[in-house]
CSV table of C-alpha atoms in Angstrom, one decimal:
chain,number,residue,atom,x,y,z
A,140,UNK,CA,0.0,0.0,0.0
A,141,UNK,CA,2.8,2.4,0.9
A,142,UNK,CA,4.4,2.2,-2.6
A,143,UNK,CA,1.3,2.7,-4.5
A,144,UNK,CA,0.6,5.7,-2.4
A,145,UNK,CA,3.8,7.3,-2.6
A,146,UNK,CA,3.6,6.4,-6.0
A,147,UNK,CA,0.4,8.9,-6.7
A,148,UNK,CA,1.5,11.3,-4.6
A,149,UNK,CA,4.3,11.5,-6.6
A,150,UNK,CA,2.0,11.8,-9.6
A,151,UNK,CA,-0.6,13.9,-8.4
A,152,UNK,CA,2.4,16.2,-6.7
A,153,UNK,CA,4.7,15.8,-10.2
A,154,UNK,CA,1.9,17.0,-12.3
A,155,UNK,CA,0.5,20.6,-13.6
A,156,UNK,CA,-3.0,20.9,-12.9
A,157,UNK,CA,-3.0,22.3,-16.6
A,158,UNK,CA,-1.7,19.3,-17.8
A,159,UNK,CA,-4.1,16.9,-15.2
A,160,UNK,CA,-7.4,18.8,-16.6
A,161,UNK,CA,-6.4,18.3,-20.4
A,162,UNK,CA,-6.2,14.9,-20.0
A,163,UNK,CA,-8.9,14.0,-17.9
A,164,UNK,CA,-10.9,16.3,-21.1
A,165,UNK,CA,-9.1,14.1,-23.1
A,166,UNK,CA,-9.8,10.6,-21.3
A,167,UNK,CA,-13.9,11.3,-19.5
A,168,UNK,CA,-15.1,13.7,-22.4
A,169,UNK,CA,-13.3,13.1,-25.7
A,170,UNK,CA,-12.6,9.3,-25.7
A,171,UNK,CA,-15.4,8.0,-23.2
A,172,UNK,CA,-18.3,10.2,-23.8
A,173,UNK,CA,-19.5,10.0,-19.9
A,174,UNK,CA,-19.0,13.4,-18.6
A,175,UNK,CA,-19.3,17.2,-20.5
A,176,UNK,CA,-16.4,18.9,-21.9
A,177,UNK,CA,-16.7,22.5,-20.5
A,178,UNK,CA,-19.1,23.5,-17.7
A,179,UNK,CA,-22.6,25.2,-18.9
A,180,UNK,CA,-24.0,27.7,-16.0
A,181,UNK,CA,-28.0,26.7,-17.6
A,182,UNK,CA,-27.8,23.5,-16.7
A,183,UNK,CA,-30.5,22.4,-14.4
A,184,UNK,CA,-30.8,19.4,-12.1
A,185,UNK,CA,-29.0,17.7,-9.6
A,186,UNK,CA,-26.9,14.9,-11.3
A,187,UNK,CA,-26.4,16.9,-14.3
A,188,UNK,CA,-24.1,19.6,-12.2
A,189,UNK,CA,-22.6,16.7,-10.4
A,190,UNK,CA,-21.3,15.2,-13.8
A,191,UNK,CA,-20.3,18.5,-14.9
A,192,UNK,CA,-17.8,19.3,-11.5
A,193,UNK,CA,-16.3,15.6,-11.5
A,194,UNK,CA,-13.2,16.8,-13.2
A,195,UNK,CA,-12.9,20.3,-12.0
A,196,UNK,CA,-12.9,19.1,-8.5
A,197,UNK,CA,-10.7,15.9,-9.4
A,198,UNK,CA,-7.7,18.1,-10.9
A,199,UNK,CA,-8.1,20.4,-8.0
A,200,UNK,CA,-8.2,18.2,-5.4
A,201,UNK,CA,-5.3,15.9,-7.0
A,202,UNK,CA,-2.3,18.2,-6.3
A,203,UNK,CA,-3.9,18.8,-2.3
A,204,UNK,CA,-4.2,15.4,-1.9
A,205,UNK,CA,-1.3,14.3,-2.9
A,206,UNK,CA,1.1,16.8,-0.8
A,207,UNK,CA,-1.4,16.0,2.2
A,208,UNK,CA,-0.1,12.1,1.8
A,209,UNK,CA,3.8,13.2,1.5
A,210,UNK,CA,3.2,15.1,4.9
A,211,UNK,CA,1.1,12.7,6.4
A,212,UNK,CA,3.8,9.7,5.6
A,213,UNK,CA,6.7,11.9,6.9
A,214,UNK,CA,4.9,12.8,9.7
A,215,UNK,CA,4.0,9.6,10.5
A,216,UNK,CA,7.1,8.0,9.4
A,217,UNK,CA,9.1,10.4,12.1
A,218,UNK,CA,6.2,9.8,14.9
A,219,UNK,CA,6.0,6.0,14.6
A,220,UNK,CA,9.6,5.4,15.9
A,221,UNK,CA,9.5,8.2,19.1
A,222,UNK,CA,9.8,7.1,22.3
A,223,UNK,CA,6.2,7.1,23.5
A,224,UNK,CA,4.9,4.9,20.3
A,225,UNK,CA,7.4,1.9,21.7
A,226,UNK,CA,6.1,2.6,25.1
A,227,UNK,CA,2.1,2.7,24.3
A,228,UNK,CA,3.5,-1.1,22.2
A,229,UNK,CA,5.1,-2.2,25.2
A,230,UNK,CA,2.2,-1.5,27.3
A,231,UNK,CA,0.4,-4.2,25.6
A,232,UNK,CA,-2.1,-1.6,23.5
A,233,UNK,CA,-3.5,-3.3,19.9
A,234,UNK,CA,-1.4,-1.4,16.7
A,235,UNK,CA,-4.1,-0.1,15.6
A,236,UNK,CA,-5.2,2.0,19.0
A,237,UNK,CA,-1.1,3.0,19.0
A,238,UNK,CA,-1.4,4.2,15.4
A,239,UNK,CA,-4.5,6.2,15.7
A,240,UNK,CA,-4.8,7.7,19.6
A,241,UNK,CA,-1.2,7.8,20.2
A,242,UNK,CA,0.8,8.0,16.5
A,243,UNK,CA,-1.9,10.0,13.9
A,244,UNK,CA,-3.1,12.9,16.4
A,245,UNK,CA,0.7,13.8,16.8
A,246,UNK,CA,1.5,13.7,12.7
A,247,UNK,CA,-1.4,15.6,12.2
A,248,UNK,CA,-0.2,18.4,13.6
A,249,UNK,CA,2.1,19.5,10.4
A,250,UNK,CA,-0.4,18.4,7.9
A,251,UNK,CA,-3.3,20.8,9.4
A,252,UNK,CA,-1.1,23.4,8.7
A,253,UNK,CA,-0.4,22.1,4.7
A,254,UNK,CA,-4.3,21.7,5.2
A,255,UNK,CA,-5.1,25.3,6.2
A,256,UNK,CA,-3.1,26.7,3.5
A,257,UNK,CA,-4.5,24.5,1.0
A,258,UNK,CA,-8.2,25.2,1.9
A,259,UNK,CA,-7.7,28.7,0.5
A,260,UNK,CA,-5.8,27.9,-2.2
A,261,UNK,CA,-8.8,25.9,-3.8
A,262,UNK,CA,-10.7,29.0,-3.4
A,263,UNK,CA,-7.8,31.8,-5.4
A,264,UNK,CA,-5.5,29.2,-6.9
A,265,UNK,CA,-8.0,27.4,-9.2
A,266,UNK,CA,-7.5,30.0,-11.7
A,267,UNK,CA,-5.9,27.6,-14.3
A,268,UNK,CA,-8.8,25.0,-13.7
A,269,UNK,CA,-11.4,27.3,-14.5
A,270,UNK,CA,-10.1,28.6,-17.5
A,271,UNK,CA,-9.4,24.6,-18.8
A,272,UNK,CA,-12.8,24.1,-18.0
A,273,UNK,CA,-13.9,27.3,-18.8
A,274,UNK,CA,-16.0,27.6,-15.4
A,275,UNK,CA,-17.3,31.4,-14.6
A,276,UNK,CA,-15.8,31.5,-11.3
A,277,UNK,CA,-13.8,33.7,-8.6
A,278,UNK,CA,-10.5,32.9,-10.5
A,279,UNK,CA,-12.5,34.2,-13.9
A,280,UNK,CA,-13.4,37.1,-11.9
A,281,UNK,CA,-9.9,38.3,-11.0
A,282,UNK,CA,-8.3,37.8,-14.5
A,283,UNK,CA,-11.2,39.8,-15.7
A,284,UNK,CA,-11.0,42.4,-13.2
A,285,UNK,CA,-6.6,42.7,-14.2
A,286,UNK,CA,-7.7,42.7,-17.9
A,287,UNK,CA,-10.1,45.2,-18.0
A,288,UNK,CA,-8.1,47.2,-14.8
A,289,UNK,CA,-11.1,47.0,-13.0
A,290,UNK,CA,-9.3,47.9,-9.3
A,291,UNK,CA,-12.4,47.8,-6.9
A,292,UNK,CA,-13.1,43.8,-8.1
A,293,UNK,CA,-9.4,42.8,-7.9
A,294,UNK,CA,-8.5,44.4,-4.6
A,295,UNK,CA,-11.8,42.7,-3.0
A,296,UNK,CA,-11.0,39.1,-4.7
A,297,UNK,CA,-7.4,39.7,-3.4
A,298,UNK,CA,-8.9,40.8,-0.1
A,299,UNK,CA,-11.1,37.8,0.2
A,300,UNK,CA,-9.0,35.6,-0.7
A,301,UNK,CA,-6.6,36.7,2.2
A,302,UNK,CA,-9.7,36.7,5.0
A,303,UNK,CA,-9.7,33.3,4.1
A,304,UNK,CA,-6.0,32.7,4.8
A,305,UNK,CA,-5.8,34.5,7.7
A,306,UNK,CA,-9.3,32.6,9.2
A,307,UNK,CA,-7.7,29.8,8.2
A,308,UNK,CA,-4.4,29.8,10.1
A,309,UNK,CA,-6.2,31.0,13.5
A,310,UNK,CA,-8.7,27.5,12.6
A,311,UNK,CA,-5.2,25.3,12.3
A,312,UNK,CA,-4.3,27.4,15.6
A,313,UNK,CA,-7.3,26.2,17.4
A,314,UNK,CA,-6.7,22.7,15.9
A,315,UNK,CA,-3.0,22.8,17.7
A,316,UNK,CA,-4.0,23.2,21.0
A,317,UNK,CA,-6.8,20.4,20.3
A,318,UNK,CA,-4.7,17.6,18.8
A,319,UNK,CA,-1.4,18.5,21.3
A,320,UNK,CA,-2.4,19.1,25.1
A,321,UNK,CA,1.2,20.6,25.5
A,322,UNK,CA,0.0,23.5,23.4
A,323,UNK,CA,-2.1,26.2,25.0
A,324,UNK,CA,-3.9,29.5,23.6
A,325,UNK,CA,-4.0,32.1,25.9
């Protein structure tokens, strides 16, 4: 399991999501026929806007995913063999209850922060996917708003974009003090 993983996060890390989105067109929409090319704002119906946000949120959430499992494998790679981990084993405790109460809340710590910079990133980075799939969206917006100098729309995308960063970081903050007792907010 480890070497197929590290072998897609190497992928899904390796790849442009320029490059992802042209051939998943290629593969789901040219060769197969099962899901829509571009992304039509008329269409109505549940299922039909599900099939037409498969491969917009695929590509996005390939590149996230796969830099969340090269953290999470580090992390868990450098908490696995601490002293505590051989101690909760020694005590007798079943691997699994060492790997998830004792081993995974202490690697999670460096991946919530990957994790809350990522979050916003899906909201201002996705500029390239929405212009592959040609989706009307907050990343359209801003190169719209730079094209036609438009400085009111591109200072409050930009300013959006960095409430959500900064709520973000005081979220992974909280999230510290949760996972780590040793931590404290005051």
């Amino acid at each position: 399991f480890d070497q197929v993983a590290t072998t897609f996060a190497f992928l899904g890390f390796s790849l442009p999501t320029f490059f992802t989105g042209i051939l998943m067109i290629l593969l789901f929409s040219v060769y197969l026929g099962w899901l829509p090319f571009v992304y039509d704002s008329e269409v109505t119906g549940f299922w039909p806007n599900v099939k037409q946000s498969i491969m917009p949120v695929a590509v996005l959430g390939l590149a996230g995913a796969a830099q969340l499992m090269r953290f999470m494998r580090a992390s868990m790679l450098e908490i696995i063999s601490q002293d505590y981990v051989r101690t909760a084993r020694a005590k007798g405790l079943r691997e699994n209850s060492v790997v998830l109460l004792h081993a995974m809340r202490n690697a999670l710590i460096p991946v919530i922060t990957v994790l809350a910079l990522q979050i916003p990133e899906v909201f201002g980075g996705a500029i390239i996917t929405e212009q592959i799939f040609r989706i009307p969206g907050i990343g359209r917006a801003l190169i719209d708003g730079i094209y036609s100098k438009d400085v009111p729309v591109v200072m409050a995308i930009t300013f959006g974009i960095a409430i959500l960063v900064v709520t973000f970081n005081i979220v992974a903050d909280i999230l510290y003090a949760v996972l780590d007792p040793r931590i404290r907010l005051s």
